[in-house]
Coordinates of C-alpha atoms and ligand atoms in Angstrom, one line a residue:
Chain A
M1 CA 26.7 13.7 95.3
S2 CA 23.8 15.9 94.2
T3 CA 20.2 14.7 94.1
P4 CA 19.5 13.3 90.7
L5 CA 16.9 14.9 88.4
V6 CA 15.8 11.5 87.1
K7 CA 16.4 8.1 88.4
L8 CA 15.8 4.9 86.4
E9 CA 15.8 1.7 88.5
K10 CA 15.9 -1.7 86.7
V11 CA 13.6 -0.5 84.0
S12 CA 12.4 -2.9 81.3
T13 CA 10.2 -1.7 78.5
G14 CA 9.4 -2.2 74.9
Y15 CA 6.5 -2.2 72.5
D16 CA 3.5 -4.5 72.8
S17 CA 5.2 -7.4 74.5
K18 CA 8.5 -7.1 72.6
A19 CA 11.2 -6.1 75.1
V20 CA 13.6 -3.4 73.8
L21 CA 15.3 -2.4 77.0
R22 CA 16.1 -4.8 79.9
D23 CA 17.1 -3.9 83.5
V24 CA 18.2 -0.4 82.7
S25 CA 19.4 1.8 85.6
L26 CA 20.6 5.3 85.2
E27 CA 20.8 8.6 87.2
I28 CA 20.8 12.0 85.6
H29 CA 22.3 14.7 87.7
P30 CA 21.8 18.4 87.3
D31 CA 25.2 19.1 85.9
D32 CA 25.5 15.9 83.7
F33 CA 26.4 15.9 80.1
I34 CA 25.7 12.3 79.0
G35 CA 26.5 11.1 75.6
V36 CA 24.3 8.2 74.6
I37 CA 25.7 5.9 71.9
G38 CA 24.7 2.5 70.6
P39 CA 23.7 0.8 67.4
N40 CA 20.6 1.5 65.4
G41 CA 17.6 -0.2 67.0
G42 CA 19.6 -0.5 70.2
G43 CA 16.9 1.3 72.1
K44 CA 18.3 4.9 72.4
T45 CA 15.1 6.5 71.4
T46 CA 13.1 4.1 73.6
L47 CA 15.3 5.2 76.6
V48 CA 14.4 8.8 75.9
K49 CA 10.7 8.0 75.8
V50 CA 11.0 6.3 79.2
I51 CA 12.7 9.4 80.7
L52 CA 10.0 11.6 79.1
G53 CA 7.3 9.4 80.6
I54 CA 5.5 8.7 77.3
L55 CA 6.2 4.9 77.2
P56 CA 4.7 2.6 79.8
L57 CA 7.2 0.3 81.7
F58 CA 7.1 -3.4 81.9
K59 CA 9.1 -3.5 85.0
G60 CA 11.2 -1.2 87.3
R61 CA 10.5 2.5 88.0
V62 CA 11.4 6.0 87.0
T63 CA 11.4 8.7 89.7
F64 CA 12.2 12.4 89.9
P65 CA 13.7 12.8 93.4
S66 CA 13.5 16.6 93.3
G67 CA 10.2 16.9 91.4
K68 CA 9.5 16.6 87.8
P69 CA 12.2 18.7 86.0
K70 CA 11.4 21.1 83.2
T71 CA 12.5 19.1 80.2
G72 CA 13.4 20.2 76.7
Y73 CA 13.3 17.6 74.0
L74 CA 14.5 17.5 70.4
P75 CA 13.0 14.4 68.7
Q76 CA 14.8 12.2 66.2
A77 CA 14.4 13.7 62.7
S78 CA 12.5 10.6 61.4
Q79 CA 9.7 11.3 63.8
I80 CA 8.9 14.7 62.2
D81 CA 6.8 15.4 59.2
R82 CA 8.7 18.1 57.5
T83 CA 5.9 18.8 55.0
F84 CA 3.5 19.8 57.8
P85 CA 2.3 23.4 57.3
I86 CA 3.7 25.0 60.4
S87 CA 6.0 28.0 60.5
V88 CA 9.3 28.3 62.3
K89 CA 7.8 30.7 64.8
E90 CA 4.9 28.4 65.5
L91 CA 7.3 25.5 65.9
V92 CA 9.3 27.3 68.5
S93 CA 6.2 28.6 70.3
A94 CA 5.2 24.9 70.8
G95 CA 7.8 24.8 73.5
L96 CA 5.9 27.3 75.6
K97 CA 3.1 26.5 77.9
A98 CA 0.1 28.8 77.3
P99 CA -0.6 30.8 80.5
N100 CA -4.2 29.7 80.5
G101 CA -5.2 26.1 79.6
W102 CA -8.8 27.1 78.7
F103 CA -7.9 29.8 76.3
P104 CA -4.6 28.5 75.1
R105 CA -3.1 31.5 73.4
L106 CA 0.3 33.0 74.1
S107 CA 0.8 36.2 76.0
R108 CA 2.6 39.1 74.4
K109 CA 5.6 38.5 76.7
Q110 CA 5.8 34.9 75.4
R111 CA 5.7 36.0 71.8
Q112 CA 8.6 38.4 72.5
K113 CA 10.5 35.5 74.1
V114 CA 10.0 33.5 70.9
N115 CA 11.4 36.3 68.9
R116 CA 14.4 36.7 71.1
M117 CA 15.1 33.0 70.9
L118 CA 15.0 33.1 67.1
E119 CA 17.4 36.0 67.1
E120 CA 19.8 34.1 69.4
A121 CA 19.7 31.2 66.9
G122 CA 20.1 33.5 63.9
L123 CA 16.7 32.4 62.5
E124 CA 14.8 35.6 62.8
N125 CA 14.6 36.1 59.1
L126 CA 13.1 32.6 58.7
A127 CA 10.5 33.1 61.4
S128 CA 7.5 33.0 59.2
K129 CA 8.9 30.4 56.8
P130 CA 7.3 26.9 56.8
I131 CA 9.6 24.4 58.3
G132 CA 9.7 22.5 55.0
E133 CA 11.7 25.4 53.4
L134 CA 14.6 25.1 55.9
S135 CA 17.9 23.4 55.4
G136 CA 18.6 20.4 57.7
G137 CA 20.8 22.5 59.9
Q138 CA 18.4 25.4 60.2
L139 CA 15.6 23.0 61.0
Q140 CA 17.5 21.3 63.8
K141 CA 18.3 24.7 65.2
A142 CA 14.6 25.6 65.2
F143 CA 13.9 22.3 67.0
L144 CA 16.6 23.2 69.5
C145 CA 15.0 26.6 70.0
R146 CA 11.7 24.8 70.8
A147 CA 13.5 22.6 73.3
L148 CA 15.2 25.5 74.9
I149 CA 12.6 28.2 75.1
N150 CA 11.1 27.1 78.3
Q151 CA 14.5 27.1 80.0
P152 CA 14.7 23.4 80.8
Q153 CA 16.7 21.8 83.6
L154 CA 17.1 18.7 81.5
L155 CA 17.7 18.8 77.7
I156 CA 17.4 15.7 75.7
L157 CA 18.6 15.6 72.1
D158 CA 17.9 12.6 69.9
E159 CA 20.5 12.5 67.1
P160 CA 20.5 16.3 66.4
N161 CA 23.2 15.9 63.8
T162 CA 20.9 14.1 61.4
Y163 CA 20.7 15.9 58.0
V164 CA 23.2 18.4 59.3
D165 CA 26.4 19.3 57.5
K166 CA 29.7 19.3 59.4
N167 CA 30.0 23.1 59.8
F168 CA 26.5 23.2 61.2
E169 CA 27.2 20.3 63.5
Q170 CA 30.1 22.2 65.0
E171 CA 28.0 25.3 65.5
L172 CA 25.3 23.1 67.2
Y173 CA 27.8 21.6 69.6
A174 CA 29.4 25.0 70.4
W175 CA 25.9 26.1 71.4
L176 CA 25.4 23.0 73.6
K177 CA 28.8 23.6 75.2
K178 CA 27.7 27.1 76.1
L179 CA 24.5 25.8 77.6
S180 CA 25.9 22.9 79.4
P181 CA 27.0 24.5 82.7
D182 CA 23.5 25.2 83.9
K183 CA 21.6 22.2 82.7
A184 CA 21.7 18.5 82.4
I185 CA 22.2 17.4 78.8
M186 CA 21.6 14.1 77.3
L187 CA 23.0 13.9 73.8
I188 CA 22.2 10.9 71.6
S189 CA 24.3 10.1 68.6
H190 CA 25.2 7.1 66.6
D191 CA 28.4 9.0 65.6
I192 CA 30.6 8.5 68.7
G193 CA 33.6 10.4 67.3
T194 CA 32.0 13.9 67.3
I195 CA 30.4 13.8 70.7
T196 CA 33.1 12.2 73.0
P197 CA 35.2 15.4 73.3
M198 CA 32.3 17.3 74.8
V199 CA 30.5 14.9 77.0
K200 CA 31.3 14.1 80.6
S201 CA 30.1 10.6 80.6
I202 CA 28.9 8.0 78.2
A203 CA 25.9 5.6 78.2
C204 CA 26.0 2.8 75.8
V205 CA 22.6 1.5 74.9
N206 CA 22.2 -1.9 73.3
G207 CA 19.2 -3.7 74.8
G208 CA 20.8 -3.0 78.1
L209 CA 22.6 0.1 79.3
H210 CA 26.2 0.4 80.3
Y211 CA 27.2 3.6 82.0
H212 CA 30.8 4.8 81.6
P213 CA 31.6 7.7 84.0
S214 CA 34.1 9.4 81.7
N215 CA 34.3 10.4 78.1
Q216 CA 37.2 8.1 77.4
L217 CA 36.2 4.8 75.9
T218 CA 38.8 2.3 74.9
E219 CA 38.3 -0.4 72.3
E220 CA 38.4 -3.0 75.0
V221 CA 35.7 -1.4 77.0
M222 CA 33.5 -1.1 74.0
K223 CA 33.9 -4.8 73.3
V224 CA 33.0 -5.7 76.9
Y225 CA 30.0 -3.4 76.6
N226 CA 29.0 -5.1 73.4
C227 CA 28.4 -1.7 72.0
P228 CA 29.6 -1.7 68.4
V229 CA 28.1 1.8 67.5
D230 CA 28.9 2.6 63.9
V231 CA 32.4 1.4 64.3
I232 CA 31.6 -1.7 62.4
A233 CA 30.5 0.3 59.4
H234 CA 33.4 2.7 59.6
G235 CA 36.2 0.3 60.2
P236 CA 38.6 0.5 63.1
I237 CA 38.0 3.1 65.7
P238 CA 40.3 6.1 65.3
H239 CA 42.3 6.1 68.5
R240 CA 42.5 9.9 69.0
V241 CA 38.8 10.2 69.1
L242 CA 38.4 7.7 71.9
K243 CA 41.2 8.8 74.1
T244 CA 42.3 12.4 74.7
H245 CA 46.0 12.4 74.5
D246 CA 47.9 11.8 77.7
S247 CA 50.4 14.3 76.2
Chain B
M1 CA -24.9 39.0 32.6
T2 CA -28.5 39.7 33.5
E3 CA -29.3 36.2 32.4
L4 CA -26.7 34.9 34.8
L5 CA -28.2 36.9 37.6
S6 CA -31.8 36.2 36.7
I7 CA -31.4 32.7 38.0
F8 CA -31.2 34.2 41.5
E9 CA -34.9 34.9 41.3
Y10 CA -35.3 31.2 42.1
Q11 CA -35.2 30.4 45.7
F12 CA -33.8 26.9 45.2
F13 CA -30.8 28.5 43.4
R14 CA -30.2 31.0 46.1
H15 CA -30.2 28.2 48.6
A16 CA -27.9 26.1 46.5
M17 CA -25.5 29.1 46.2
A18 CA -25.6 29.6 50.0
A19 CA -25.0 25.9 50.5
A20 CA -22.0 25.9 48.1
V21 CA -20.4 28.8 49.9
L22 CA -21.0 27.5 53.4
T23 CA -19.9 24.0 52.6
S24 CA -16.7 25.4 51.0
I25 CA -16.0 27.4 54.2
L26 CA -16.6 24.4 56.4
A27 CA -14.6 22.1 54.2
A28 CA -11.8 24.6 54.2
M29 CA -11.6 24.6 58.0
I30 CA -11.8 20.8 58.4
G31 CA -10.0 19.9 55.2
T32 CA -6.9 21.8 56.1
Y33 CA -6.6 19.6 59.1
I34 CA -7.2 16.5 57.0
V35 CA -4.6 17.4 54.4
S36 CA -2.0 18.6 56.9
R37 CA -2.2 15.4 58.9
K38 CA -2.3 13.3 55.8
I39 CA -5.5 11.5 56.8
V40 CA -7.3 11.8 53.5
F41 CA -7.6 8.0 53.3
I42 CA -9.1 7.9 56.8
S43 CA -11.6 10.5 55.9
G44 CA -12.5 8.5 52.9
G45 CA -13.2 5.6 55.2
I46 CA -15.4 7.7 57.4
T47 CA -17.3 9.0 54.4
H48 CA -18.1 5.6 52.9
A49 CA -18.8 4.0 56.3
S50 CA -21.5 6.6 56.8
F51 CA -23.4 5.1 53.9
G52 CA -24.1 2.1 56.1
G53 CA -25.8 4.4 58.5
I54 CA -27.9 5.9 55.7
G55 CA -29.1 2.5 54.6
M56 CA -29.9 1.4 58.1
A57 CA -31.8 4.6 58.9
F58 CA -33.8 4.1 55.7
Y59 CA -34.7 0.6 56.8
M60 CA -35.7 1.6 60.2
G61 CA -37.6 4.6 59.0
L62 CA -35.3 7.2 60.7
N63 CA -33.7 10.3 59.3
P64 CA -30.9 9.1 57.0
F65 CA -28.6 12.0 58.1
F66 CA -28.9 10.9 61.7
G67 CA -27.9 7.4 60.6
A68 CA -25.0 8.7 58.6
A69 CA -23.8 10.9 61.5
V70 CA -23.9 8.0 64.0
F71 CA -22.0 5.7 61.6
A72 CA -19.5 8.4 60.7
V73 CA -18.7 9.5 64.2
L74 CA -18.3 5.9 65.4
T75 CA -16.0 5.0 62.5
A76 CA -13.9 8.2 63.1
L77 CA -13.5 7.4 66.8
G78 CA -12.8 3.8 66.0
I79 CA -10.0 4.6 63.5
E80 CA -8.5 7.2 65.8
W81 CA -8.5 4.6 68.6
I82 CA -6.9 2.0 66.3
S83 CA -4.2 4.4 65.1
S84 CA -3.4 5.5 68.6
R85 CA -2.8 1.9 69.7
G86 CA -0.8 1.2 66.5
K87 CA -1.5 -2.5 66.6
V88 CA -3.7 -3.3 63.7
R89 CA -2.4 -2.0 60.4
E90 CA -4.4 1.2 60.2
D91 CA -4.9 1.2 56.4
S92 CA -6.3 -2.3 56.4
A93 CA -8.7 -1.5 59.1
I94 CA -9.9 1.6 57.2
A95 CA -10.4 -0.5 54.0
I96 CA -12.5 -2.9 56.0
L97 CA -14.7 -0.2 57.4
W98 CA -14.9 1.5 54.1
S99 CA -16.3 -1.5 52.2
L100 CA -18.4 -2.7 55.1
G101 CA -20.2 0.6 55.3
M102 CA -20.9 0.6 51.6
A103 CA -22.1 -3.1 51.7
L104 CA -24.4 -2.5 54.7
G105 CA -25.8 0.6 53.0
I106 CA -26.7 -1.2 49.8
I107 CA -28.1 -4.3 51.6
F108 CA -30.4 -2.2 53.9
V109 CA -31.6 0.0 51.1
F110 CA -32.4 -3.1 49.1
L111 CA -34.3 -4.6 52.1
T112 CA -36.2 -1.4 52.6
P113 CA -39.8 -2.0 51.3
G114 CA -41.0 0.4 48.7
Y115 CA -39.3 3.0 46.7
T116 CA -36.1 4.8 47.9
P117 CA -36.0 7.9 45.8
N118 CA -33.2 9.6 47.7
L119 CA -30.5 7.0 47.2
M120 CA -29.0 8.7 44.3
S121 CA -29.0 12.1 46.0
F122 CA -26.9 10.6 48.8
L123 CA -24.4 9.2 46.4
F124 CA -24.2 12.3 44.2
G125 CA -25.6 15.1 46.3
S126 CA -28.7 17.2 45.8
I127 CA -27.7 20.8 46.4
L128 CA -30.7 22.0 44.5
S129 CA -33.1 20.8 47.1
V130 CA -31.3 22.2 50.2
G131 CA -33.7 23.7 52.6
I132 CA -33.4 26.6 55.0
A133 CA -33.0 24.3 58.0
E134 CA -30.0 22.7 56.5
L135 CA -28.5 26.1 55.6
Q136 CA -28.9 27.1 59.2
L137 CA -27.2 24.0 60.4
L138 CA -24.3 24.6 58.0
L139 CA -24.0 28.2 59.2
I140 CA -24.0 27.2 62.9
F141 CA -21.4 24.6 62.2
C142 CA -19.2 27.1 60.3
I143 CA -19.4 29.6 63.2
F144 CA -18.7 27.0 65.8
M145 CA -15.7 25.7 63.8
A146 CA -14.3 29.2 63.4
L147 CA -14.7 29.9 67.1
F148 CA -13.2 26.5 67.9
Y149 CA -10.1 27.3 65.9
L150 CA -9.8 30.8 67.3
V151 CA -9.6 29.4 70.8
F152 CA -7.9 26.0 70.3
Y153 CA -5.7 26.6 67.3
R154 CA -2.4 25.9 69.1
P155 CA -3.3 22.6 70.8
V156 CA -5.1 21.3 67.7
V157 CA -2.2 22.0 65.3
Y158 CA 0.5 20.9 67.8
S159 CA -1.4 17.6 68.6
A160 CA -1.5 17.0 64.8
F161 CA 2.1 17.9 64.1
D162 CA 4.0 16.4 66.9
P163 CA 1.8 14.4 69.3
E164 CA 4.7 13.2 71.5
F165 CA 6.1 16.6 72.2
S166 CA 2.7 18.0 72.8
K167 CA 2.0 15.3 75.3
I168 CA 5.2 16.3 77.1
M169 CA 4.0 19.9 77.1
G170 CA 0.9 18.8 78.9
I171 CA -1.5 19.1 76.0
P172 CA -4.3 16.5 76.2
V173 CA -3.4 15.2 72.8
A174 CA -5.8 12.2 72.7
F175 CA -8.7 14.6 73.6
Y176 CA -8.0 17.0 70.7
R177 CA -7.5 14.2 68.3
Y178 CA -10.8 12.6 69.2
I179 CA -12.6 15.9 69.1
M180 CA -11.2 16.6 65.6
A181 CA -12.2 13.0 64.5
V182 CA -15.8 13.8 65.6
L183 CA -15.8 17.2 63.9
I184 CA -14.4 15.7 60.7
A185 CA -17.2 13.0 60.7
L186 CA -19.9 15.6 61.3
A187 CA -18.6 18.0 58.7
I188 CA -18.4 15.2 56.1
V189 CA -22.0 14.1 56.8
I190 CA -23.4 17.6 56.6
S191 CA -21.5 18.1 53.3
I192 CA -22.8 14.9 51.7
R193 CA -26.0 16.8 51.0
T194 CA -24.1 19.2 48.7
V195 CA -22.0 16.9 46.6
G196 CA -22.7 13.4 47.7
I197 CA -20.7 10.6 49.3
I198 CA -18.7 9.8 46.2
L199 CA -17.4 13.3 45.7
V200 CA -17.5 14.9 49.1
L201 CA -13.9 14.2 50.0
S202 CA -12.7 16.3 47.0
L203 CA -14.3 19.4 48.6
F204 CA -12.2 18.7 51.7
T205 CA -8.9 18.2 49.8
I206 CA -8.7 19.9 46.4
P207 CA -9.2 23.5 47.5
Q208 CA -6.7 22.9 50.3
I209 CA -4.1 21.5 48.0
T210 CA -4.7 24.5 45.7
A211 CA -4.2 26.8 48.6
M212 CA -1.0 25.0 49.6
L213 CA 0.5 26.1 46.3
F214 CA 0.4 29.6 47.7
T215 CA 1.1 29.2 51.4
R216 CA 2.4 26.6 53.8
S217 CA 0.9 28.1 56.9
F218 CA -2.0 26.2 58.5
A219 CA -3.7 29.4 59.5
R220 CA -3.4 30.9 56.0
I221 CA -4.4 27.8 54.1
I222 CA -7.9 27.9 55.7
P223 CA -9.1 31.3 54.2
L224 CA -7.4 30.6 50.9
A225 CA -8.9 27.1 50.6
A226 CA -12.3 28.7 51.4
L227 CA -11.8 31.2 48.6
W228 CA -10.8 28.6 46.0
G229 CA -13.6 26.3 47.2
I230 CA -16.2 29.0 46.8
I231 CA -14.9 30.1 43.3
G232 CA -14.7 26.5 42.0
S233 CA -18.0 25.3 43.4
V234 CA -20.0 28.4 42.4
A235 CA -18.5 28.1 38.9
G236 CA -19.5 24.5 38.9
L237 CA -23.0 25.3 40.1
Y238 CA -23.5 27.9 37.3
S239 CA -22.2 25.5 34.6
A240 CA -24.5 22.8 35.9
Y241 CA -27.4 25.1 35.3
L242 CA -26.1 26.4 31.9
F243 CA -25.3 22.9 30.5
D244 CA -27.8 21.0 32.4
I245 CA -25.3 18.6 34.0
P246 CA -25.3 17.1 37.6
T247 CA -24.3 19.8 40.1
G248 CA -22.0 17.8 42.4
A249 CA -20.0 16.5 39.5
A250 CA -19.8 19.9 37.9
M251 CA -18.5 21.5 41.1
I252 CA -15.8 18.9 41.7
F253 CA -14.8 19.1 38.0
F254 CA -14.3 22.9 38.3
L255 CA -12.4 22.6 41.6
T256 CA -10.1 20.1 39.9
L257 CA -9.7 22.2 36.7
Q258 CA -8.9 25.2 38.8
F259 CA -6.2 23.3 40.7
L260 CA -4.7 22.0 37.4
V261 CA -4.7 25.4 35.8
I262 CA -3.0 27.1 38.8
K263 CA -0.5 24.2 39.2
G264 CA 0.2 24.6 35.5
I265 CA 0.8 28.3 35.8
F266 CA 3.2 27.6 38.7
L267 CA 5.1 25.0 36.7
I268 CA 5.4 27.3 33.7
R269 CA 6.5 30.2 35.9
G270 CA 9.1 28.0 37.6
L271 CA 10.4 26.9 34.2
L272 CA 10.6 30.5 32.9
I273 CA 12.5 31.6 36.1
R274 CA 14.9 28.7 35.7
T275 CA 15.6 29.3 32.0
A276 CA 16.0 33.1 32.7
A277 CA 18.6 32.4 35.4
Ligands
LIG301 N1 6.6 2.5 68.0 C1 7.3 1.3 68.0 N2 6.6 0.1 67.9 C2 7.2 -1.1 67.8 N3 8.5 -1.2 67.9 C3 9.3 -0.1 68.0 C4 8.7 1.2 68.0 N4 9.7 2.1 68.1 C5 10.8 1.4 68.1 N5 10.6 0.1 68.0 C6 11.6 -1.0 68.0 O1 12.4 -0.9 69.2 C7 13.7 -1.1 68.9 C8 14.6 0.0 69.4 O2 14.2 1.2 68.7 P1 14.8 2.6 69.0 O3 14.7 2.9 70.5 O4 14.2 3.6 68.1 O5 16.4 2.4 68.7 P2 17.5 3.5 68.4 O6 16.9 4.9 68.7 O7 18.6 3.1 69.3 O8 17.8 3.4 67.0 C9 13.9 -1.4 67.4 O9 14.0 -2.7 67.2 C10 12.6 -0.8 66.9 O10 12.2 -1.6 65.8
LIG302 MG1 16.7 6.5 67.7

């Protein structure tokens, strides 16, 4: 077993005094690819904020056994003001730490890095466009660039498929697959079907957290976990999505 | 033309022109932040709360601008604090400070023995009596603000756009937000002299919104807003002189007219492009 990057031990947290997560324990290892599912309001985003260290805990502790890992983060779309006057290039640059805190401007090397990142994402022609002019998919790609530019060890994506059409979603996931061998990825989605084939394990967040060390969820397990996801809205769970065929 | 220029022989008009230009530049730098972060209402609260400081300073025989600055800065810090805690509903808190400031101002001015000739000038501005010391103060603030952006552009914009991500990146977000709150308060108080409490916020928003018709880049909105601010306020100042109407109101009227005309041109152009296609 490798040393975990992040270790949550019996964490309880919430907002003001309202508890959202209770007794959550989780380890994220360097080669993990965790799919996080759960109903709306179940606390998925709250869990992310705990891992990122921007939400105080009621109880429990979060530790980083091998030092605080470099972390890339793609926030949930609803947290972003798309009308803010900031260009794609500026957005991606936000993922870089300025070399000097007192004179926080980027070095030329860093600016080149931003350009290369944009090229890799196929966004180079949109570099100076304001983010408000991008399509949903392009915008999520730009946010992914911001999350990736500092070469994180841990990548956390909070519902990156929001406002994204299906083609784009596949492209996004292909990219993640390419990245996954050398970093830990935590992918949050309320759409279980599209993420299960890629992930290595599944965490189900609904007030508590249930960790499932494979990507094969059965209907029974889901019931036990009290983790309805969007299944209720979409009717019965399509079998093939939940279980890869035993051929 | 010579008649239009002849007015420059008067020192008070030269000062007024300089004040209009400098205030427009300052308002462009601060107002772009206000409009981008969508804190126009907060800024309105700061502006009106400062009237309480003016009244109190009058009553105690102090410099009214000092009183306004103290009230404005405290209000700005208070609102930023409330919104960072997210407990009280921010807009209700602002409404309370807004009306409390105005009420205190009126009460204290009423209680002040003797005649208070300057009250109207605080409400509506008195750009025609701006002195050289005030111009110097405006100029220093403009230069400071430009240098501040030159150095701290990234953390200021990122803290405004996505505070959580910025925090993760190690930017002291709260620090930059409080600094900007103080700068907004001081810029508003300095500009009250030019157009008055009631209209000052227009100077911090209308040129910026006009500029945003042309560009959606924070860094480019600033010079463009300064340009539109200067054009509109100078035009207003001239017409105030020509038609003998209040300066502050004339300036804001022209800024608004300018916005409406440009917006109209954009709408018509858009319509033409669509029908041609
Ligand atoms: N900033 C906040 N202040 C108060 N309550 C919040 C805040 N953010 C989220 N909540 C509440 O916490 C619960 C979990 O929210 P969240 O973690 O966003 O769920 P999910 O991401 O799974 O949809 C919800 O009931 C939500 O209303
Ligand atoms: Mg969420």
